[in-house]
Coordinates of C-alpha atoms in Angstrom, one line a residue:
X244 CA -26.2 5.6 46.3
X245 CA -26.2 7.7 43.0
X246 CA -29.5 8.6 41.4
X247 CA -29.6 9.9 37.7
X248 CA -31.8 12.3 36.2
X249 CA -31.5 11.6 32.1
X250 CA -32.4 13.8 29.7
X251 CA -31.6 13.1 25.9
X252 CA -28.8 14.2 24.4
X253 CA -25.0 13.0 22.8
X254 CA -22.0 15.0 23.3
X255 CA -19.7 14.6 20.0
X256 CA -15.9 14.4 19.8
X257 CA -16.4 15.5 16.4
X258 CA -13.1 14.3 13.9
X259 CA -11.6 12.1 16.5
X260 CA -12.7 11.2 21.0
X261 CA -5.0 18.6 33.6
X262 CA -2.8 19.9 35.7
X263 CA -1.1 23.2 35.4
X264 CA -2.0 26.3 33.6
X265 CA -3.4 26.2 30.0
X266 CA 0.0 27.5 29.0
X267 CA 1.7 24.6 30.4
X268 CA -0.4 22.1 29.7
X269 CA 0.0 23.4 25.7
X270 CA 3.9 24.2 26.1
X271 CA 3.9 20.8 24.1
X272 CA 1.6 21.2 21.2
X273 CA 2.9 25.0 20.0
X274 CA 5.4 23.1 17.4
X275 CA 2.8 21.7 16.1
X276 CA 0.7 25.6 15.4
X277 CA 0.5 27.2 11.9
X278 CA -0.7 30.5 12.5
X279 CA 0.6 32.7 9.7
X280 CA -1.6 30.4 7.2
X281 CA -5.0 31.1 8.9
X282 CA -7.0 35.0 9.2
X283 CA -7.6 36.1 12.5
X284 CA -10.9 34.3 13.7
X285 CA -14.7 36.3 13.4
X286 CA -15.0 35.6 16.8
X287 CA -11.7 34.8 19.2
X288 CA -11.9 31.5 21.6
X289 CA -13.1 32.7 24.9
X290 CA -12.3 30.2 27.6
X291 CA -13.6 32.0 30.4
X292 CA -17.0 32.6 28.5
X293 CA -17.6 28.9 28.6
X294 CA -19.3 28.8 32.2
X295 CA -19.3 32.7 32.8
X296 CA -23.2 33.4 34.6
X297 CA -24.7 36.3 33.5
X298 CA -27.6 39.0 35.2
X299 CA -30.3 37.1 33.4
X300 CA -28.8 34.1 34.8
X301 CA -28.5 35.1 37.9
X302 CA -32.2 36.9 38.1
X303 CA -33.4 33.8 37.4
X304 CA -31.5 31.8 39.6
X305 CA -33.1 34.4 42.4
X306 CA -36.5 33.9 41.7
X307 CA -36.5 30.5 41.4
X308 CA -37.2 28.0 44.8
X309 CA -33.7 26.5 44.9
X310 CA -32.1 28.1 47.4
X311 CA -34.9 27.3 49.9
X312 CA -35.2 23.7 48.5
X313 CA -34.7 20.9 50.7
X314 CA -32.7 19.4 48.0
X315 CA -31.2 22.4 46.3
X316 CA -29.5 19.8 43.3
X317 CA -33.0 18.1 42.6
X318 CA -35.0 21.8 42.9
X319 CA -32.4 22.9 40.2
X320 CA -32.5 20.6 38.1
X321 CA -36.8 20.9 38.2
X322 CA -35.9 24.2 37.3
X323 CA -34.0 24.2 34.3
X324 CA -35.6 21.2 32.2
X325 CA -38.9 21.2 33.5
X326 CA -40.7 22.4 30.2
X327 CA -43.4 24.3 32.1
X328 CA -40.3 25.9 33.4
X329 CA -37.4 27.2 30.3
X330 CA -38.8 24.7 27.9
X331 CA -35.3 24.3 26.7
X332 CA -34.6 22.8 23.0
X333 CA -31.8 19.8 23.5
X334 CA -30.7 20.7 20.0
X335 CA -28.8 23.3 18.1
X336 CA -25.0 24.5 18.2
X337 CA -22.7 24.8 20.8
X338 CA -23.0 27.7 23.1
X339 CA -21.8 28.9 26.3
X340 CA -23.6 28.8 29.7
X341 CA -25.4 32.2 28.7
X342 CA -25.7 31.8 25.1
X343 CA -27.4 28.3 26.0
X344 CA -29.8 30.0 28.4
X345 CA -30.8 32.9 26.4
X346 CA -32.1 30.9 23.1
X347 CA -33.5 28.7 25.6
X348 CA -31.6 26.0 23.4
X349 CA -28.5 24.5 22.9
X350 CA -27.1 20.7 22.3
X351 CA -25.8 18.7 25.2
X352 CA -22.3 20.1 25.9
X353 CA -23.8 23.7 25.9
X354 CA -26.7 22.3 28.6
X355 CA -24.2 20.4 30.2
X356 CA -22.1 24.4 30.5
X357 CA -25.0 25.8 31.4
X358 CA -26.6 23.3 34.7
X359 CA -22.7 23.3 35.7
X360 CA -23.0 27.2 35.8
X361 CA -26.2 27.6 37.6
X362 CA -25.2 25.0 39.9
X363 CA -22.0 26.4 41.1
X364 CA -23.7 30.3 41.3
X365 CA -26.1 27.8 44.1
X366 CA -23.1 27.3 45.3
X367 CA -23.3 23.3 44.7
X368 CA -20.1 21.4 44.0
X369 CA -19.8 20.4 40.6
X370 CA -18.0 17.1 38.9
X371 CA -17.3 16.0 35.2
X372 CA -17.7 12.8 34.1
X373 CA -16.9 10.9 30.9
X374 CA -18.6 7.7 30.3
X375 CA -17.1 4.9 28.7
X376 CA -19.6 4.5 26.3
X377 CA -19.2 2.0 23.1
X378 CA -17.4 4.2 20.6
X379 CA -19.7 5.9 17.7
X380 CA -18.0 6.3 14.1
X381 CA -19.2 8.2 11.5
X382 CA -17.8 10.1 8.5
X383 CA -17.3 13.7 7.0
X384 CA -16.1 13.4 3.5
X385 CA -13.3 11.2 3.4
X386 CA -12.4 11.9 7.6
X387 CA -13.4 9.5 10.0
X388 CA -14.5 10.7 13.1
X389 CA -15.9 9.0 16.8
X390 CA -18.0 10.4 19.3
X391 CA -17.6 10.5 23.5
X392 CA -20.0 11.5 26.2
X393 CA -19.7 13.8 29.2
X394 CA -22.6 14.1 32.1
X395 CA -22.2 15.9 35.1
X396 CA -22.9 15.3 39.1
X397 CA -23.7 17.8 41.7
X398 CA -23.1 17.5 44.7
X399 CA -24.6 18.8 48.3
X400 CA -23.6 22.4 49.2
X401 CA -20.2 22.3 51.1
X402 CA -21.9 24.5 54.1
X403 CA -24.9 21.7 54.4
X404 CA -24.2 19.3 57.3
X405 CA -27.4 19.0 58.7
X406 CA -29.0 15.0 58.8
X407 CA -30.7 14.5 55.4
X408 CA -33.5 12.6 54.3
X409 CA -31.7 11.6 51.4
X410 CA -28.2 9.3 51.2
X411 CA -27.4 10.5 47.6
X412 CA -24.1 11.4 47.5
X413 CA -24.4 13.0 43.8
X414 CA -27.1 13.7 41.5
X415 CA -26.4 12.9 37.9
X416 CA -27.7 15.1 34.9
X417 CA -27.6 13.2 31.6
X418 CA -28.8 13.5 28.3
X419 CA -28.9 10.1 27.5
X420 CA -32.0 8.0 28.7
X421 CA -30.9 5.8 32.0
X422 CA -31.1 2.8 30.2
X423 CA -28.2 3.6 28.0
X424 CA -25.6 4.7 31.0
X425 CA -27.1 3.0 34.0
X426 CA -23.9 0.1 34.7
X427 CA -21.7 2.0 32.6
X428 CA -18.2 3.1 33.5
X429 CA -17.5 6.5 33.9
X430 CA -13.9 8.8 35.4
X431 CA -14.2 12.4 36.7
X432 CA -12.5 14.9 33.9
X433 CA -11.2 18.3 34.4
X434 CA -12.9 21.5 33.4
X435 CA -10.4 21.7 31.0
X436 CA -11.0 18.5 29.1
X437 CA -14.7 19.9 29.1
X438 CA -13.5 23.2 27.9
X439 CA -11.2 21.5 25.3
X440 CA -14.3 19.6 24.3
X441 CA -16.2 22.9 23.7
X442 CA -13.6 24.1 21.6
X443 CA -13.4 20.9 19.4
X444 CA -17.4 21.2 18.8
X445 CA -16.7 25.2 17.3
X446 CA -13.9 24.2 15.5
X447 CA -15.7 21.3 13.9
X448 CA -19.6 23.3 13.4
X449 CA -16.8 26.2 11.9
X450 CA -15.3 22.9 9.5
X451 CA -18.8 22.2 8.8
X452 CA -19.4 25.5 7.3
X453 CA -16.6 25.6 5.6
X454 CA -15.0 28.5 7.9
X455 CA -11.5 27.1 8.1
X456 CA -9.9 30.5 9.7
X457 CA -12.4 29.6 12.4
X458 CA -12.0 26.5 12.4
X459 CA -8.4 26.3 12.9
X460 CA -8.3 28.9 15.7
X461 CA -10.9 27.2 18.1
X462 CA -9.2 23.4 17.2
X463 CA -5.7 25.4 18.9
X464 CA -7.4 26.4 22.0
X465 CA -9.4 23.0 22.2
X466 CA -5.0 21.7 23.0
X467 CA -4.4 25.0 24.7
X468 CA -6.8 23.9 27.1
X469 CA -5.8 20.3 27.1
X470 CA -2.4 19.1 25.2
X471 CA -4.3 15.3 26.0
X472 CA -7.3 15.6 24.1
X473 CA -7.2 13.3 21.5
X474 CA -10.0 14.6 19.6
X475 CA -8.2 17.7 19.2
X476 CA -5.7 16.8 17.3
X477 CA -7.5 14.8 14.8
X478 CA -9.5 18.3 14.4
X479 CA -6.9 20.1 13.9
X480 CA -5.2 18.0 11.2
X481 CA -8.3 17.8 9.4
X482 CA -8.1 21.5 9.0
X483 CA -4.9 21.6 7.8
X484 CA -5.7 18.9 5.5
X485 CA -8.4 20.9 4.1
X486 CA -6.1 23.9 3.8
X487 CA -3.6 22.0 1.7
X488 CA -1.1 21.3 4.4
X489 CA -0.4 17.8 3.7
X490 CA 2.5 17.9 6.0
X491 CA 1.1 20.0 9.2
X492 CA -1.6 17.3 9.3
X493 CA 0.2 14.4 8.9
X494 CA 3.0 15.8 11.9
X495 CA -0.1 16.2 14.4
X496 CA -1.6 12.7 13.4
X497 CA 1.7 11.4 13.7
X498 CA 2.2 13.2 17.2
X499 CA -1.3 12.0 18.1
X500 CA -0.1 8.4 17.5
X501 CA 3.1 8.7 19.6
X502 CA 0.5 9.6 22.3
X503 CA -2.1 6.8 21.9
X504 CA -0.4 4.4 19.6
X505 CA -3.9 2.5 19.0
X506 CA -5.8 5.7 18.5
X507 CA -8.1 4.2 15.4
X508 CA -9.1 7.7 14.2
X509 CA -5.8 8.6 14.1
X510 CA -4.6 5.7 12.3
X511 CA -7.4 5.7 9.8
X512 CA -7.7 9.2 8.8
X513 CA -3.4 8.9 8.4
X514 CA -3.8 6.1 6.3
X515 CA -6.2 8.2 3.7
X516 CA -3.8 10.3 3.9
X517 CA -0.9 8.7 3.5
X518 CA -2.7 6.9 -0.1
X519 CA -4.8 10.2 -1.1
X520 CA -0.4 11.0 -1.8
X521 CA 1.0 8.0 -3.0
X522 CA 2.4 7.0 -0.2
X523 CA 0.9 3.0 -0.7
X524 CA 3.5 1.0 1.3
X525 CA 2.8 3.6 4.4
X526 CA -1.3 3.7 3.7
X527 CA -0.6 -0.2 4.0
X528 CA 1.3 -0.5 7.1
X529 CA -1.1 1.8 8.8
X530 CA -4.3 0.0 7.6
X531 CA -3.0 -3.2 8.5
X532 CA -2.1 -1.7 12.2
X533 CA -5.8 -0.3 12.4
X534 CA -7.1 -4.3 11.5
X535 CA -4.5 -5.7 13.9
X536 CA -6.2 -3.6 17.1
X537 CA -8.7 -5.6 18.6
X538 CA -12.3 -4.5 19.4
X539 CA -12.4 -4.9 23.3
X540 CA -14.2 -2.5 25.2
X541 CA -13.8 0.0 27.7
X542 CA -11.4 -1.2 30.7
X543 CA -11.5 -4.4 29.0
X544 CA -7.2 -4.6 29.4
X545 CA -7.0 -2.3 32.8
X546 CA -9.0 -5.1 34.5
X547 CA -7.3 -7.4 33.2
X548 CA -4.1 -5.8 34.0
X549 CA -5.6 -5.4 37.7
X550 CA -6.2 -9.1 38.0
X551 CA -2.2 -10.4 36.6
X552 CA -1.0 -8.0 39.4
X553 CA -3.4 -9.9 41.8
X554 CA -1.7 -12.7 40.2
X555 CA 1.9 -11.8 40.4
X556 CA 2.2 -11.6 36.6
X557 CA 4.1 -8.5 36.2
X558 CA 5.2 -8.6 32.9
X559 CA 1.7 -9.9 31.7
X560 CA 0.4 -6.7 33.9
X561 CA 2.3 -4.4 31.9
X562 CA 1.4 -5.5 28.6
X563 CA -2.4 -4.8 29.5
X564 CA -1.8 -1.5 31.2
X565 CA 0.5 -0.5 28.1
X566 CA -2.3 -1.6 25.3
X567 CA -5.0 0.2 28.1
X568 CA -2.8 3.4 27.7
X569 CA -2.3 3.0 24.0
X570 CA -5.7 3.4 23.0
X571 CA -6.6 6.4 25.9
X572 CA -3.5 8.3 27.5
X573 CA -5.6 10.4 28.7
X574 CA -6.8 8.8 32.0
X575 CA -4.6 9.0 34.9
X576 CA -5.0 5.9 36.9
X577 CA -4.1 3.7 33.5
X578 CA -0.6 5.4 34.1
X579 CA -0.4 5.2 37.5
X580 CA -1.3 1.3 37.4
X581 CA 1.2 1.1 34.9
X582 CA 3.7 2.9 36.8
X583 CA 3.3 0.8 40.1
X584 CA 4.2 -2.4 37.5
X585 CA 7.0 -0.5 36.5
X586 CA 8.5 0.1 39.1
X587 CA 8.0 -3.4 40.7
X588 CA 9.9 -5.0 37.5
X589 CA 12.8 -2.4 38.6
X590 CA 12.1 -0.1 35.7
X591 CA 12.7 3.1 37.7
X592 CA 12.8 5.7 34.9
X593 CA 9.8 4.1 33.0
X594 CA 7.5 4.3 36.3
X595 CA 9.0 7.9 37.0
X596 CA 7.8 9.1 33.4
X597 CA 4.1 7.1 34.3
X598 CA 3.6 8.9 37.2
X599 CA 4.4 12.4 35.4
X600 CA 1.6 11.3 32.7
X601 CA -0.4 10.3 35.6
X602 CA -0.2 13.9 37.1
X603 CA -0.3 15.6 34.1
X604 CA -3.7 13.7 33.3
X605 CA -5.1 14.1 36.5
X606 CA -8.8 15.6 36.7
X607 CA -8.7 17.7 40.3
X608 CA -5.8 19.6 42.6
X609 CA -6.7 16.5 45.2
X610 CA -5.7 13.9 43.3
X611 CA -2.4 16.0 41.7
X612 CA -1.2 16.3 45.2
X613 CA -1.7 12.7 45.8
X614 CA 0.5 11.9 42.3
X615 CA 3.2 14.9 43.3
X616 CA 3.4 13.3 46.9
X617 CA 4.2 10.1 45.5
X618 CA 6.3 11.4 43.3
X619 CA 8.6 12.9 46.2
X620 CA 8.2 9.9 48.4
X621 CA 9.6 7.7 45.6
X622 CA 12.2 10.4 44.9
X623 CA 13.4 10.4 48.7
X624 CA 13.4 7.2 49.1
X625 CA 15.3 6.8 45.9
X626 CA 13.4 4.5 44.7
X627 CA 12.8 6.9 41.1
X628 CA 15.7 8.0 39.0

């Protein structure tokens, strides 16, 4: 049983919404850079700042009752967003763990940063989560942009085995009231999606302000981080838009749409594009794409997919995994479904390729070394080309 603690707050994927090293994962996206037409940054993306603790943190953290609390995750979160307690404001820009902790303020990605911080100097296992929530559009200018949301779930302390009074397996922190997530859907993500998330807020608070040097600097780390996060992109060809690079934008839309052929930011903010330049026969191909998607929602063709492979409709299976994948490539069992259909159909190479997305997409080590033992099974059994 999962309990959930909510607390009010909305995590934006502002101008949208992995395995290996952040080099690898962005060996990619570096074609797609355009560094000599931005200034250095004011301040240069810190990655490792994100959840770093520091002495005030951890002085705290010492004080406090959690490391003598029956349930250490519960006493924690008491701790942090009692108001008697840090009085914490659930507003303001993104910050880091510390930043976040030091104004006493911060909105929900930086609080999200900061419990995931304090929870893992307790020593408490840590999980991102992205919830499937109905997608949120709203407008800068003439961008189009949607919104996501990310909680987090701590778990028991890996050393505590002792018989508890409690059968929660995780304890949820949200900043949405429980009436909005409880039923909802929700998939683990990396700490480098949630980095790459982090990134994307900067580079879109820097847009905001008009600080494109900034802007553009923290939109390339948000893909450093994570060469799958769709939001990224968008952010980053609204920035070159805005710098009067026509073309830079319209490649990373374009390479966006190769990714997630259905991805309706993409395809919207392209087609404004595409007619803000004359380009009417293109703007019109791409509107007519973005009215032919339809509104369906979260899951809606995995499950589907799920029940024609009960059914022994492969090629109808497909079709739903592919349109699943179209619209979010960034989810790894959508490729791996889609995979085991291909490669029941005979499709070798195409279910190979799915299992690569699969493992590239993939949100922890464990379930990487379940994808790359597949992989070589397949391979010896030469069942993969």
């Amino acid at each position: 049983m999962r309990r959930t603690v909510a607390l009010l707050c909305f995590v934006a994927a502002v101008l949208g919404g992995c395995a290996g090293t952040p080099e690898e994962r962005s060996a990619g996206t570096r074609l797609l850079w355009r560094d000599a037409a931005f200034a250095a940054p004011s301040q240069a993306p810190d990655a490792a700042a994100v959840f770093t603790v520091d002495d005030a943190m951890r002085a705290y953290l010492d004080q406090s009752s959690v490391h003598r609390a029956h349930d250490p995750r519960r006493s924690l979160v008491e701790q942090l967003y009692r108001r008697q307690a840090l009085a914490l404001d659930y507003a303001g820009s993104t910050r880091t763990a510390a930043e976040a902790f030091a104004a006493r303020a911060g909105n929900c990605l930086s609080l999200v940063a900061m419990t995931a911080a304090f929870a893992r100097e307790a020593g408490l296992p840590v999980q991102f989560r992205s919830l499937a929530v109905d997608e949120s559009w709203s407008r800068s200018g003439d961008l189009l942009a949607t919104s996501g949301h990310v909680n987090v779930a701590l778990g028991w302390p890996a050393h505590d085995l002792h018989v508890r009074r409690s059968n929660e397996t995780s304890l949820v922190v949200d900043f949405l009231p429980a009436d909005q997530i409880d039923g909802v859907r929700w998939r683990p993500i990396a700490e480098a999606t949630v980095v790459a998330m982090f990134m994307n807020n900067r580079a879109a608070e820097a847009l905001a302000e008009g600080r494109l040097d900034d802007a553009y600097w923290f939109a390339r780390e948000s893909l450093q981080q994570d060469a799958h996060f769709a939001a990224g992109y968008n952010t980053l060809a609204v920035v070159y838009r805005r710098r009067g690079l026509a073309d830079a934008a319209e490649t990373v839309w374009r390479r966006l749409l190769e990714q997630e052929p259905a991805n309706r930011s993409a395809l919207a903010n392209l087609a404004q594009l595409m007619q803000h330049e004359g380009r009417e026969r293109e703007a019109q191909a791409l509107n007519t794409r973005l009215r032919s998607l339809e509104e369906a929602p979260p899951f809606h063709w995995f499950d589907a997919g799920l029940q024609a492979l009960r059914e022994g409709e492969l090629q109808r299976a497909r079709d739903l995994f592919q349109r699943e994948v179209a619209r979010d490539a960034s989810y790894h069992e959508f490729h791996y479904w889609l995979a085991r259909t291909e490669l029941l159909l005979g499709r070798s190479k195409q279910a190979r390729r799915q299992l690569e997305l699969a493992l590239e997409t993939s949100p922890s080590p464990q379930i990487q070394s379940l994808y790359a033992a597949k992989i070589d099974w397949l391979k010896a059994e030469r069942r993969l080309q």
